[in-house]
Amino acid sequence: MINFKNSLKSFFILFSISILGGILGLILNYSFWVYFLSFLLFQIILFSFLGSIIKSYNIKKIKELELNKLEGLSTLLSCAYCQKQNVMIFNTNDTERIEFECDHCKKRNLVNIQFLVSQISEPLEIPKVVGIPSEKLENIS
Ligand SMILES: [Zn+2]
């Protein structure tokens, strides 16, 4: 519903500006439709261009946020060349590629982060284990 409302608003703004462009065409003694269509086309191109910039900016921001969460985390990774273990600490300064140098063979490794999904397991209904009450234990002894 919100999307539909926003789309309607965008169309309203788009056509309003185009109509104003058409009126400008009339004022300048040119064709209303030529100016109307030119303004319409220009806006569509401009907004799709801006849209793609905003989208790529948002993707970059999300990636940065994800990497910020990894800051301070370290893990053991095997070198892709010599297979020996290295302690790797995530550094958020490199937002493009995460790399580390192997301590053993000094070759640079590229780290690929993979996100895996799994089902959340529900705890089973385990019957309570009831022990012998302490009063009864005292009676036994
Ligand atoms: Zn190595």
mmCIF file of C-alpha atoms and ligand atoms in Angstrom:
data_model
loop_
_atom_site.group_PDB
_atom_site.id
_atom_site.type_symbol
_atom_site.label_atom_id
_atom_site.label_comp_id
_atom_site.label_asym_id
_atom_site.label_seq_id
_atom_site.Cartn_x
_atom_site.Cartn_y
_atom_site.Cartn_z
ATOM 1 C CA MET A 1 0.000 0.000 0.000
ATOM 2 C CA ILE A 2 2.859 2.396 0.888
ATOM 3 C CA ASN A 3 4.589 1.510 -2.393
ATOM 4 C CA PHE A 4 1.435 2.198 -4.374
ATOM 5 C CA LYS A 5 1.001 5.552 -2.614
ATOM 6 C CA ASN A 6 4.660 6.478 -3.288
ATOM 7 C CA SER A 7 4.368 5.456 -6.955
ATOM 8 C CA LEU A 8 1.249 7.599 -7.328
ATOM 9 C CA LYS A 9 3.045 10.532 -5.703
ATOM 10 C CA SER A 10 6.071 10.057 -8.020
ATOM 11 C CA PHE A 11 3.813 9.953 -11.095
ATOM 12 C CA PHE A 12 1.984 13.061 -9.912
ATOM 13 C CA ILE A 13 5.275 14.967 -9.461
ATOM 14 C CA LEU A 14 6.604 13.640 -12.800
ATOM 15 C CA PHE A 15 3.509 14.739 -14.733
ATOM 16 C CA SER A 16 3.205 18.062 -12.880
ATOM 17 C CA ILE A 17 6.769 19.020 -13.816
ATOM 18 C CA SER A 18 6.172 17.807 -17.394
ATOM 19 C CA ILE A 19 2.975 19.887 -17.654
ATOM 20 C CA LEU A 20 4.885 22.913 -16.329
ATOM 21 C CA GLY A 21 7.506 22.199 -19.023
ATOM 22 C CA GLY A 22 4.740 22.074 -21.629
ATOM 23 C CA ILE A 23 3.354 25.409 -20.395
ATOM 24 C CA LEU A 24 6.884 26.847 -20.600
ATOM 25 C CA GLY A 25 6.940 25.630 -24.220
ATOM 26 C CA LEU A 26 3.673 27.502 -24.878
ATOM 27 C CA ILE A 27 5.039 30.672 -23.206
ATOM 28 C CA LEU A 28 8.137 30.494 -25.423
ATOM 29 C CA ASN A 29 5.845 30.027 -28.470
ATOM 30 C CA TYR A 30 6.882 26.407 -29.017
ATOM 31 C CA SER A 31 4.881 23.198 -28.993
ATOM 32 C CA PHE A 32 3.356 22.147 -25.633
ATOM 33 C CA TRP A 33 3.836 18.426 -26.404
ATOM 34 C CA VAL A 34 7.466 18.709 -27.490
ATOM 35 C CA TYR A 35 8.344 20.416 -24.200
ATOM 36 C CA PHE A 36 6.057 18.114 -22.189
ATOM 37 C CA LEU A 37 7.668 14.967 -23.647
ATOM 38 C CA SER A 38 11.200 16.419 -23.364
ATOM 39 C CA PHE A 39 10.676 17.190 -19.678
ATOM 40 C CA LEU A 40 9.124 13.752 -19.118
ATOM 41 C CA LEU A 41 11.991 11.938 -20.838
ATOM 42 C CA PHE A 42 14.630 14.030 -19.072
ATOM 43 C CA GLN A 43 13.107 13.272 -15.669
ATOM 44 C CA ILE A 44 12.841 9.539 -16.364
ATOM 45 C CA ILE A 45 16.511 9.401 -17.411
ATOM 46 C CA LEU A 46 17.580 11.564 -14.448
ATOM 47 C CA PHE A 47 15.628 9.542 -11.878
ATOM 48 C CA SER A 48 16.749 6.163 -13.184
ATOM 49 C CA PHE A 49 20.337 7.445 -13.131
ATOM 50 C CA LEU A 50 19.947 8.802 -9.576
ATOM 51 C CA GLY A 51 18.150 5.605 -8.553
ATOM 52 C CA SER A 52 21.043 3.422 -9.635
ATOM 53 C CA ILE A 53 23.545 5.683 -7.835
ATOM 54 C CA ILE A 54 21.492 5.592 -4.614
ATOM 55 C CA LYS A 55 21.096 1.818 -4.900
ATOM 56 C CA SER A 56 24.834 1.206 -5.321
ATOM 57 C CA TYR A 57 25.556 3.648 -2.480
ATOM 58 C CA ASN A 58 23.146 1.740 -0.214
ATOM 59 C CA ILE A 59 24.739 -1.594 -1.133
ATOM 60 C CA LYS A 60 28.164 -0.158 -0.275
ATOM 61 C CA LYS A 61 26.853 1.196 3.054
ATOM 62 C CA ILE A 62 25.306 -2.165 3.986
ATOM 63 C CA LYS A 63 28.584 -3.912 3.134
ATOM 64 C CA GLU A 64 30.470 -1.430 5.340
ATOM 65 C CA LEU A 65 28.056 -2.024 8.224
ATOM 66 C CA GLU A 66 28.455 -5.787 7.866
ATOM 67 C CA LEU A 67 32.244 -5.394 7.922
ATOM 68 C CA ASN A 68 32.048 -3.093 10.971
ATOM 69 C CA LYS A 69 30.299 -5.907 12.820
ATOM 70 C CA LEU A 70 33.284 -8.143 12.025
ATOM 71 C CA GLU A 71 35.784 -5.647 13.443
ATOM 72 C CA GLY A 72 37.828 -7.122 16.229
ATOM 73 C CA LEU A 73 36.893 -10.633 15.215
ATOM 74 C CA SER A 74 39.677 -13.018 14.445
ATOM 75 C CA THR A 75 39.659 -16.468 13.001
ATOM 76 C CA LEU A 76 41.987 -19.257 11.987
ATOM 77 C CA LEU A 77 42.297 -19.578 8.229
ATOM 78 C CA SER A 78 44.310 -22.001 6.165
ATOM 79 C CA CYS A 79 46.578 -20.499 3.546
ATOM 80 C CA ALA A 80 45.376 -21.227 0.010
ATOM 81 C CA TYR A 81 48.977 -21.919 -1.084
ATOM 82 C CA CYS A 82 50.674 -23.860 1.713
ATOM 83 C CA GLN A 83 47.552 -24.929 3.694
ATOM 84 C CA LYS A 84 49.165 -23.803 6.977
ATOM 85 C CA GLN A 85 47.047 -22.103 9.631
ATOM 86 C CA ASN A 86 47.095 -18.315 10.069
ATOM 87 C CA VAL A 87 45.382 -16.101 12.623
ATOM 88 C CA MET A 88 43.478 -13.514 10.665
ATOM 89 C CA ILE A 89 42.048 -10.368 12.280
ATOM 90 C CA PHE A 90 39.348 -8.570 10.314
ATOM 91 C CA ASN A 91 40.316 -5.040 9.421
ATOM 92 C CA THR A 92 37.445 -2.773 8.411
ATOM 93 C CA ASN A 93 39.756 -0.349 6.640
ATOM 94 C CA ASP A 94 39.727 -2.481 3.533
ATOM 95 C CA THR A 95 36.082 -2.409 2.563
ATOM 96 C CA GLU A 96 36.641 -3.717 -0.947
ATOM 97 C CA ARG A 97 38.671 -6.896 -0.463
ATOM 98 C CA ILE A 98 39.715 -8.725 2.666
ATOM 99 C CA GLU A 99 43.192 -10.120 2.320
ATOM 100 C CA PHE A 100 45.905 -11.489 4.581
ATOM 101 C CA GLU A 101 49.520 -12.422 4.162
ATOM 102 C CA CYS A 102 50.468 -15.952 5.110
ATOM 103 C CA ASP A 103 52.900 -16.070 8.044
ATOM 104 C CA HIS A 104 54.607 -19.128 6.548
ATOM 105 C CA CYS A 105 54.927 -18.627 2.781
ATOM 106 C CA LYS A 106 54.328 -14.815 2.736
ATOM 107 C CA LYS A 107 51.824 -15.100 -0.115
ATOM 108 C CA ARG A 108 48.688 -12.925 -0.093
ATOM 109 C CA ASN A 109 45.355 -14.709 0.348
ATOM 110 C CA LEU A 110 41.948 -13.328 -0.571
ATOM 111 C CA VAL A 111 39.189 -14.025 1.967
ATOM 112 C CA ASN A 112 35.715 -14.753 0.622
ATOM 113 C CA ILE A 113 32.938 -14.276 3.132
ATOM 114 C CA GLN A 114 29.984 -16.569 2.660
ATOM 115 C CA PHE A 115 26.689 -16.223 4.470
ATOM 116 C CA LEU A 116 24.965 -19.510 5.193
ATOM 117 C CA VAL A 117 21.437 -19.996 6.432
ATOM 118 C CA SER A 118 20.106 -22.778 8.611
ATOM 119 C CA GLN A 119 16.924 -23.666 10.429
ATOM 120 C CA ILE A 120 16.652 -22.757 14.094
ATOM 121 C CA SER A 121 16.270 -25.925 16.097
ATOM 122 C CA GLU A 122 13.499 -25.969 18.690
ATOM 123 C CA PRO A 123 14.308 -27.525 22.084
ATOM 124 C CA LEU A 124 12.659 -30.899 22.601
ATOM 125 C CA GLU A 125 10.200 -31.473 25.425
ATOM 126 C CA ILE A 126 12.402 -33.417 27.807
ATOM 127 C CA PRO A 127 10.619 -34.813 30.888
ATOM 128 C CA LYS A 128 12.045 -33.418 34.117
ATOM 129 C CA VAL A 129 14.361 -35.723 35.996
ATOM 130 C CA VAL A 130 13.041 -35.840 39.542
ATOM 131 C CA GLY A 131 15.487 -36.800 42.246
ATOM 132 C CA ILE A 132 14.812 -38.093 45.736
ATOM 133 C CA PRO A 133 13.680 -35.211 47.991
ATOM 134 C CA SER A 134 16.247 -34.309 50.661
ATOM 135 C CA GLU A 135 13.834 -35.092 53.529
ATOM 136 C CA LYS A 136 13.525 -38.690 52.325
ATOM 137 C CA LEU A 137 17.312 -38.979 51.972
ATOM 138 C CA GLU A 138 17.686 -38.026 55.636
ATOM 139 C CA ASN A 139 15.199 -40.780 56.593
ATOM 140 C CA ILE A 140 17.197 -43.395 54.673
ATOM 141 C CA SER A 141 20.483 -42.662 56.420
HETATM 142 ZN ZN ZN B 1 51.043 -19.965 3.038
#
